[in-house]
XYZ file of N, CA and C in Angstrom:
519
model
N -20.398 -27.517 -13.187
C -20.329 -27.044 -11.816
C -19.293 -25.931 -11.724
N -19.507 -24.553 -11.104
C -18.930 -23.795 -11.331
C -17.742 -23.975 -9.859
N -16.363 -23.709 -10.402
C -15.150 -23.956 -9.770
C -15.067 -22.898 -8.184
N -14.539 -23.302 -7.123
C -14.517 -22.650 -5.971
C -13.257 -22.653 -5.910
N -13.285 -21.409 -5.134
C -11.565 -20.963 -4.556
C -11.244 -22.220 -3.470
N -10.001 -22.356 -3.518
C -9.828 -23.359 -2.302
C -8.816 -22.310 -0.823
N -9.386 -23.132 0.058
C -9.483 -22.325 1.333
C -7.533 -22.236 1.742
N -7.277 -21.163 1.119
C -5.415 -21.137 1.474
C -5.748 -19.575 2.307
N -4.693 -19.958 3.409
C -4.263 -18.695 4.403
C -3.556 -17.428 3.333
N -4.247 -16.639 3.854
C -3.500 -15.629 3.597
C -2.255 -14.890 4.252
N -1.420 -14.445 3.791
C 0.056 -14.038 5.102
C 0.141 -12.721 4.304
N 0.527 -12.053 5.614
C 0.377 -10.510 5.655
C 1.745 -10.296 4.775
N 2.980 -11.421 4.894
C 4.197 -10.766 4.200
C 3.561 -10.750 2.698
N 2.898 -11.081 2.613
C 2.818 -11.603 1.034
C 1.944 -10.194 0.319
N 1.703 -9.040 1.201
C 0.935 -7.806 0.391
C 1.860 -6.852 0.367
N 2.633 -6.220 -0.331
C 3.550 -5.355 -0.516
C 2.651 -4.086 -1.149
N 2.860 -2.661 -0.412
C 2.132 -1.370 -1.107
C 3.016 -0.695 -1.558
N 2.871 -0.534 -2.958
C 3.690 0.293 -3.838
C 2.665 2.045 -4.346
N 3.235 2.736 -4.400
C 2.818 4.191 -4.139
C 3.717 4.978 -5.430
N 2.771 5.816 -5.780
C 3.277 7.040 -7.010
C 2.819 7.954 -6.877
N 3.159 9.532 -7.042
C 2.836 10.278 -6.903
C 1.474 10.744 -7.975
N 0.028 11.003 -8.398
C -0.670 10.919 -8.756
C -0.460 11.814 -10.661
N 0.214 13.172 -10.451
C 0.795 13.496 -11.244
C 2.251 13.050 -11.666
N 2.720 11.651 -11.511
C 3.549 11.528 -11.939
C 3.238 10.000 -12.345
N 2.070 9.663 -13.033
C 1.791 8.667 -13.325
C 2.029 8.690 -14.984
N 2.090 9.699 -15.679
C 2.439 9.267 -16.937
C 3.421 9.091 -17.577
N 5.032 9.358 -16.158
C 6.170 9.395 -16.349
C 7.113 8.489 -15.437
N 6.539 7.921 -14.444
C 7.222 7.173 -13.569
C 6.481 6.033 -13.073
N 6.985 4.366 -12.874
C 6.985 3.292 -12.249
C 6.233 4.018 -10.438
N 5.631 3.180 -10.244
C 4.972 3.135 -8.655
C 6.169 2.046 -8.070
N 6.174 2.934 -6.547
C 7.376 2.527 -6.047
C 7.010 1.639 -4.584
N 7.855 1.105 -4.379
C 7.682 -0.021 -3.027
C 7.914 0.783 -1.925
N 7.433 0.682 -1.042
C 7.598 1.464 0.347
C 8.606 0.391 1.031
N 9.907 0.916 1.577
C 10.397 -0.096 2.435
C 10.091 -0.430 3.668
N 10.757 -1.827 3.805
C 10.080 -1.487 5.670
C 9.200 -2.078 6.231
N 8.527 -1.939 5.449
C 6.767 -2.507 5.578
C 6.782 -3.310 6.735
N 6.235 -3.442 7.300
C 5.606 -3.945 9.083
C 3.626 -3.996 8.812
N 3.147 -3.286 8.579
C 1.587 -3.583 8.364
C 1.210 -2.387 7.760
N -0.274 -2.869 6.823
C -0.774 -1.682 6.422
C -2.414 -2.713 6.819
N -3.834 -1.927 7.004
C -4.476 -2.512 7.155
C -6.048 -1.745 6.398
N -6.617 -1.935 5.825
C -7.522 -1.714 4.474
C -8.540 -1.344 6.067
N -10.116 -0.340 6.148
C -10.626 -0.006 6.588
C -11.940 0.128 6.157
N -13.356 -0.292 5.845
C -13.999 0.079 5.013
C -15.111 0.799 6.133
N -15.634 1.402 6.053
C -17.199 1.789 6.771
C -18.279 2.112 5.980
N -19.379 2.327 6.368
C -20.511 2.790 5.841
C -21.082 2.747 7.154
N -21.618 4.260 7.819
C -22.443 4.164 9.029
C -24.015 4.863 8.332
N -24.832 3.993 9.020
C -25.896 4.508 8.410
C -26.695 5.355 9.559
N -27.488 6.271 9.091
C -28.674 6.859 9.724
C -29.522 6.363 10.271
N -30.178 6.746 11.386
C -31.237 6.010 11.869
C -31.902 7.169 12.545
N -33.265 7.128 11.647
C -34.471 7.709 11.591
C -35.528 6.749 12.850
N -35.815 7.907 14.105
C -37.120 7.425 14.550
C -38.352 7.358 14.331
N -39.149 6.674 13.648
C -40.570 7.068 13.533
C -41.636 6.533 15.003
N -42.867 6.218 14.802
C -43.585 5.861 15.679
C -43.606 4.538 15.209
N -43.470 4.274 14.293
C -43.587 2.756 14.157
C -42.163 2.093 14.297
N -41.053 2.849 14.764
C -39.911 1.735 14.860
C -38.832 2.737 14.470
N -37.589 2.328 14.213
C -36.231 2.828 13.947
C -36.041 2.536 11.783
N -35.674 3.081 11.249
C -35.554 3.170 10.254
C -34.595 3.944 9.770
N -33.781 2.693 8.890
C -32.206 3.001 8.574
C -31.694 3.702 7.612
N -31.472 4.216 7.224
C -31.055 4.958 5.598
C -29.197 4.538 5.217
N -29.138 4.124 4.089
C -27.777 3.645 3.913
C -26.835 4.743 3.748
N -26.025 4.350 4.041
C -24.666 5.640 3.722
C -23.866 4.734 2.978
N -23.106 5.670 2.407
C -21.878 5.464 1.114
C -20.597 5.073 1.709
N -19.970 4.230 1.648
C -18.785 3.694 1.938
C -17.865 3.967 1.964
N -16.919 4.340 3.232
C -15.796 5.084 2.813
C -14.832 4.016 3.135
N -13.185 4.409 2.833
C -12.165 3.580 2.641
C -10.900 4.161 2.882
N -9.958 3.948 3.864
C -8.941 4.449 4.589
C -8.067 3.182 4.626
N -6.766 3.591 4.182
C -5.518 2.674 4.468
C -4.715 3.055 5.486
N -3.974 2.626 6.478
C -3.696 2.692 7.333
C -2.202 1.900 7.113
N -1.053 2.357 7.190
C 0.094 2.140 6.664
C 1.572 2.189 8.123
N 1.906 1.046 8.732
C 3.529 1.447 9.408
C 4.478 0.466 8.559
N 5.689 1.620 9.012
C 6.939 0.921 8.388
C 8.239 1.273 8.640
N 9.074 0.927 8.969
C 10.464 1.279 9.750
C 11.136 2.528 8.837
N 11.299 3.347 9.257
C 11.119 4.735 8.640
C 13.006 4.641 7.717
N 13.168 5.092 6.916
C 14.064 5.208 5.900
C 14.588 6.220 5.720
N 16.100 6.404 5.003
C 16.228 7.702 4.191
C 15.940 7.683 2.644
N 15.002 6.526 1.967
C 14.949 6.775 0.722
C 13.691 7.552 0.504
N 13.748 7.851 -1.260
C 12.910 8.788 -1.699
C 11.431 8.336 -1.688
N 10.953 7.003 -1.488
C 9.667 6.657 -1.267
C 9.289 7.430 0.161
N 9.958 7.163 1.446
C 9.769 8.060 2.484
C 9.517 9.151 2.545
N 10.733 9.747 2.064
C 10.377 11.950 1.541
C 9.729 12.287 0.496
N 9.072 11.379 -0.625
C 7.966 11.846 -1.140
C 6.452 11.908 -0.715
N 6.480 10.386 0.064
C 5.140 10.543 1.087
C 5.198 11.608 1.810
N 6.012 11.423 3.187
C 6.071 12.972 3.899
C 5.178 14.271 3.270
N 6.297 14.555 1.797
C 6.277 15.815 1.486
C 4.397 15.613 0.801
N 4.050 14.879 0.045
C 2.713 14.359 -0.307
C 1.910 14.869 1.165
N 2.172 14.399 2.584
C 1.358 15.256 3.355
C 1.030 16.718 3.620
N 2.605 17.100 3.501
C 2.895 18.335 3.522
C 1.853 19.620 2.339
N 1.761 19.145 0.893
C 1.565 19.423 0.058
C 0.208 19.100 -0.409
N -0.414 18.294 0.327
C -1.971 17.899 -0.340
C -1.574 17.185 -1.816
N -0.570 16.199 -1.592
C -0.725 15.928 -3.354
C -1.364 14.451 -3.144
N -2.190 14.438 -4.359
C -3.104 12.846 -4.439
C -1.789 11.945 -5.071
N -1.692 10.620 -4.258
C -1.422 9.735 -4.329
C -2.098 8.477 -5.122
N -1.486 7.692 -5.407
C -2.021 6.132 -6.396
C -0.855 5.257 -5.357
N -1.816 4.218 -4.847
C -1.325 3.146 -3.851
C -1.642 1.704 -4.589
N -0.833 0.816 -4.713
C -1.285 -0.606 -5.036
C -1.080 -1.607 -3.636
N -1.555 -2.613 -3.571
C -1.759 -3.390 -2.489
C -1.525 -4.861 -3.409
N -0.556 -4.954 -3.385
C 0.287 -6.001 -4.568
C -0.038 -7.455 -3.447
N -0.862 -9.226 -3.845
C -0.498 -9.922 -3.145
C 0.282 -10.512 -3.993
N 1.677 -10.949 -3.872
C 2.390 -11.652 -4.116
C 2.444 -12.903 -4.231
N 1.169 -13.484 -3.699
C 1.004 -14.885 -3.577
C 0.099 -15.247 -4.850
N -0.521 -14.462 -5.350
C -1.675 -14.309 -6.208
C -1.493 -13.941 -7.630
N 0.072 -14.873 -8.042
C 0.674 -14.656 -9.857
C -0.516 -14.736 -10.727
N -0.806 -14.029 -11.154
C -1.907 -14.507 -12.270
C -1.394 -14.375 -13.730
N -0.059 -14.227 -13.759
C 0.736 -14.486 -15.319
C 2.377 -13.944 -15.244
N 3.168 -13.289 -16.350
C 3.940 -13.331 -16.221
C 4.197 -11.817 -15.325
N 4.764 -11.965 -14.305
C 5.114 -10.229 -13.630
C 3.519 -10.172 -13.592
N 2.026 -10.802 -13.433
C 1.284 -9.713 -13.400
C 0.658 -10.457 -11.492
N -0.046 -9.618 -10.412
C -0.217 -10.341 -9.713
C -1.907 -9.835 -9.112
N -2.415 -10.408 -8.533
C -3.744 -9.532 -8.098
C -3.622 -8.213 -7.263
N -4.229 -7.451 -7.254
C -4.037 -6.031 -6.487
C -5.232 -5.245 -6.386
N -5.109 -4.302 -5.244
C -6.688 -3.308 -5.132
C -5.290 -2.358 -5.143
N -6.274 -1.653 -6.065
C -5.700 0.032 -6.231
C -6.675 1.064 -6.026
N -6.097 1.779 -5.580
C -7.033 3.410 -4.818
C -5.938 4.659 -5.297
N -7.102 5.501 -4.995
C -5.931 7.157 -5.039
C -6.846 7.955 -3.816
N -6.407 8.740 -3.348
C -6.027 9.632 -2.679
C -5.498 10.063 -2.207
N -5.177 11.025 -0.475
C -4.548 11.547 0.005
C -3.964 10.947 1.879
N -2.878 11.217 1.934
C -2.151 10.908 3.052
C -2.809 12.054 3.851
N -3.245 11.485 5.243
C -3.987 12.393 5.880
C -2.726 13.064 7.320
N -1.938 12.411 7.839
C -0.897 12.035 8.647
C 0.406 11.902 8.232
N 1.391 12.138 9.045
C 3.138 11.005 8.605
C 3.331 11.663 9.983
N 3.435 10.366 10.496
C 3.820 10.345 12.853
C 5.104 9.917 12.642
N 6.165 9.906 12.712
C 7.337 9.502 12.909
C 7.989 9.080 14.004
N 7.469 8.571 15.449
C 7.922 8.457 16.624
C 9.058 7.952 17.073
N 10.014 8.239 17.803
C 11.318 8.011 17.938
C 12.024 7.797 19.362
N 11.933 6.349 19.643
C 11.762 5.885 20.863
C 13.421 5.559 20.723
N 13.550 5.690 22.332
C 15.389 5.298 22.176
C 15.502 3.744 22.635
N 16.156 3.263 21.878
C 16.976 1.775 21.845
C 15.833 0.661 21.255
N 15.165 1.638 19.935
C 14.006 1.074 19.147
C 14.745 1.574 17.618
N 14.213 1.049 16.589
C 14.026 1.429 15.204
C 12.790 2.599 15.134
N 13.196 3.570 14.444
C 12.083 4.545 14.471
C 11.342 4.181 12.744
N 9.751 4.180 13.546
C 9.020 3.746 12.660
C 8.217 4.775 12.108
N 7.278 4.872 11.007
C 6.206 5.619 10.400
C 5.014 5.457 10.850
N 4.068 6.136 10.957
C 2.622 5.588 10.784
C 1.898 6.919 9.834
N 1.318 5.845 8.689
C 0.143 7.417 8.454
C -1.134 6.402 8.368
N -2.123 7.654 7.593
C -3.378 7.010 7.444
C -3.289 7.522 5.754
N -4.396 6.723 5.052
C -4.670 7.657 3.512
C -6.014 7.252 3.254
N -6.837 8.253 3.237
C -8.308 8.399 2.907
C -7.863 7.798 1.221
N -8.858 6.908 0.814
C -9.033 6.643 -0.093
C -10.297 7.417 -0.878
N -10.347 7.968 -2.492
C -10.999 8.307 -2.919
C -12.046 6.826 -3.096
N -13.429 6.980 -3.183
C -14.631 6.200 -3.465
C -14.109 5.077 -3.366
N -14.028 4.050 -4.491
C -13.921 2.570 -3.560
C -12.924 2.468 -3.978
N -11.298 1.095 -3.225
C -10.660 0.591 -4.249
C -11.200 -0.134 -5.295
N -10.369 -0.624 -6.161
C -10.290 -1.024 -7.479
C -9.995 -2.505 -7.392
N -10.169 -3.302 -7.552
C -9.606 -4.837 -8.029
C -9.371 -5.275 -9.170
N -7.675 -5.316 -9.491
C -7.321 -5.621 -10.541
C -5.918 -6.412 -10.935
N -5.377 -6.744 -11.710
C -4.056 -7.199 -11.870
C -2.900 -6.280 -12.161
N -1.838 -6.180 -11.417
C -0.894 -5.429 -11.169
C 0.457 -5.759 -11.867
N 1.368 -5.258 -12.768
C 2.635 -5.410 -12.650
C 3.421 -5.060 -11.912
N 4.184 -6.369 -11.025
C 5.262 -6.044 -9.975
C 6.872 -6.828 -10.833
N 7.417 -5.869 -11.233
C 8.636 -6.347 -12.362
C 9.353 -7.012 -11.434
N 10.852 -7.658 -11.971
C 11.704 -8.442 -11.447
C 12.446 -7.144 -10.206
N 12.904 -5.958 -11.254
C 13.353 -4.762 -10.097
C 12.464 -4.475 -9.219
N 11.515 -4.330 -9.179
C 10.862 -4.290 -7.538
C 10.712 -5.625 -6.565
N 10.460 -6.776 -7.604
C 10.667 -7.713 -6.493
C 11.923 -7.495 -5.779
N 12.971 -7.095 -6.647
C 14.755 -7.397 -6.473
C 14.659 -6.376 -4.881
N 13.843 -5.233 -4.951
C 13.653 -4.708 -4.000
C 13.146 -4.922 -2.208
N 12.503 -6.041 -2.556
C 12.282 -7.094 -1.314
C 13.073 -7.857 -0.943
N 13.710 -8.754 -1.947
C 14.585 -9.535 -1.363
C 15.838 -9.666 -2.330
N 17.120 -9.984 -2.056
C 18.432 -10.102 -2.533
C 18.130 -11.339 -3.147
N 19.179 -11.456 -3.920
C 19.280 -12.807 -4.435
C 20.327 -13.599 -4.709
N 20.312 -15.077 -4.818
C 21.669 -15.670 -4.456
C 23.032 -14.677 -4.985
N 23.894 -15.223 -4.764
C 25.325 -14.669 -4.965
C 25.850 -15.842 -4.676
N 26.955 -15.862 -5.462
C 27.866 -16.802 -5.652
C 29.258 -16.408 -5.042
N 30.058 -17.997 -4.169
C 31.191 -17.631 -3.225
C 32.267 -16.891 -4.327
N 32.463 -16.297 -5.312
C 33.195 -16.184 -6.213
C 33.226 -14.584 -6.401
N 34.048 -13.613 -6.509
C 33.891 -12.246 -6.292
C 32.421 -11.487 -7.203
N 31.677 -10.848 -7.259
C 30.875 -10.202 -7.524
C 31.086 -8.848 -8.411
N 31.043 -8.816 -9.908
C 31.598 -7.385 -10.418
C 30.601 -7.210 -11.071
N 30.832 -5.587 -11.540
C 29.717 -4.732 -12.018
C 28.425 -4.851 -11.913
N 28.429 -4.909 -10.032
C 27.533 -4.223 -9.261
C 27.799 -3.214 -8.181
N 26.755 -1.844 -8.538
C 26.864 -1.627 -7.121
C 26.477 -2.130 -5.650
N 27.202 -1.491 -4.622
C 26.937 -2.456 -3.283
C 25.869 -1.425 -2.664
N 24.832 -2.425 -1.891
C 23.369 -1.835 -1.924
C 23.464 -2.067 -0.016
């Protein structure tokens, strides 16, 4: 009898999107966006519809795929490389890391896409946190696959214990 998934909630904290610049994939780690508040996956396919005399008749269309990304806006370099990525037309590589979903050591499930940031809204409301919003057209479909998310990027989500006892040779973050 072939094995079924069992029915567990999914939680939105648990998808972290990590991003690289597309030409800089044969030299640099994909990086965590801070911040993160929501990103939300988009798929469509609208189809045609042909009238004949005998009825309505549909023709399929090809599927497109848009990520949709906010996040409490930053001064680090994940921030001003997206930006400038709008600015510049440069193709992007996005992972959609679930964290809940270890499938070995550091490796976890993930959809990966590339394309381009279509947007970066920065709105700046007073006696608020100023947040991001973009959009990113995804090239053809994502990808489903297993991801490495190392101990330093987790370390990047969350701190970790410390002991009541002074703390040396670290920097303070």
């Amino acid at each position: 009898m072939a094995e079924t998934a069992s029915a567990t909630p999914i939680y939105g904290k648990d998808h972290i999107l990590v991003f690289r610049l597309y030409k800089d994939r044969a030299a640099k780690n994909a990086t965590k966006l801070a911040f993160q508040t929501t990103h939300s996956w988009k798929f469509e396919a609208k189809s045609d519809s042909t009238e004949t005399k005998d009825g309505s008749i549909n023709s399929p269309a090809t599927a497109t795929a848009t990520l949709e990304i906010e996040a409490v806006s930053s001064l680090d370099d994940v921030n001003k490389f997206l930006k400038q990525a709008v600015l510049d037309s440069e193709k992007l590589e996005v992972w959609d890391v679930n964290l809940a979903d270890k499938q070995g050591e550091g490796k976890y499930s993930a959809s990966y896409g590339q394309g381009y940031l279509q947007s970066w809204e920065v709105p700046s409301e007073v006696g608020k946190l100023t947040k991001i919003k973009t959009t990113m057209n995804i090239d053809q479909k994502p990808q489903d696959g297993l991801a490495t998310f190392t101990a330093e990027q987790q370390a990047e989500i969350q701190y970790a214990f410390a002991d009541t006892t002074p703390v040396t040779g670290e920097a303070p973050k």
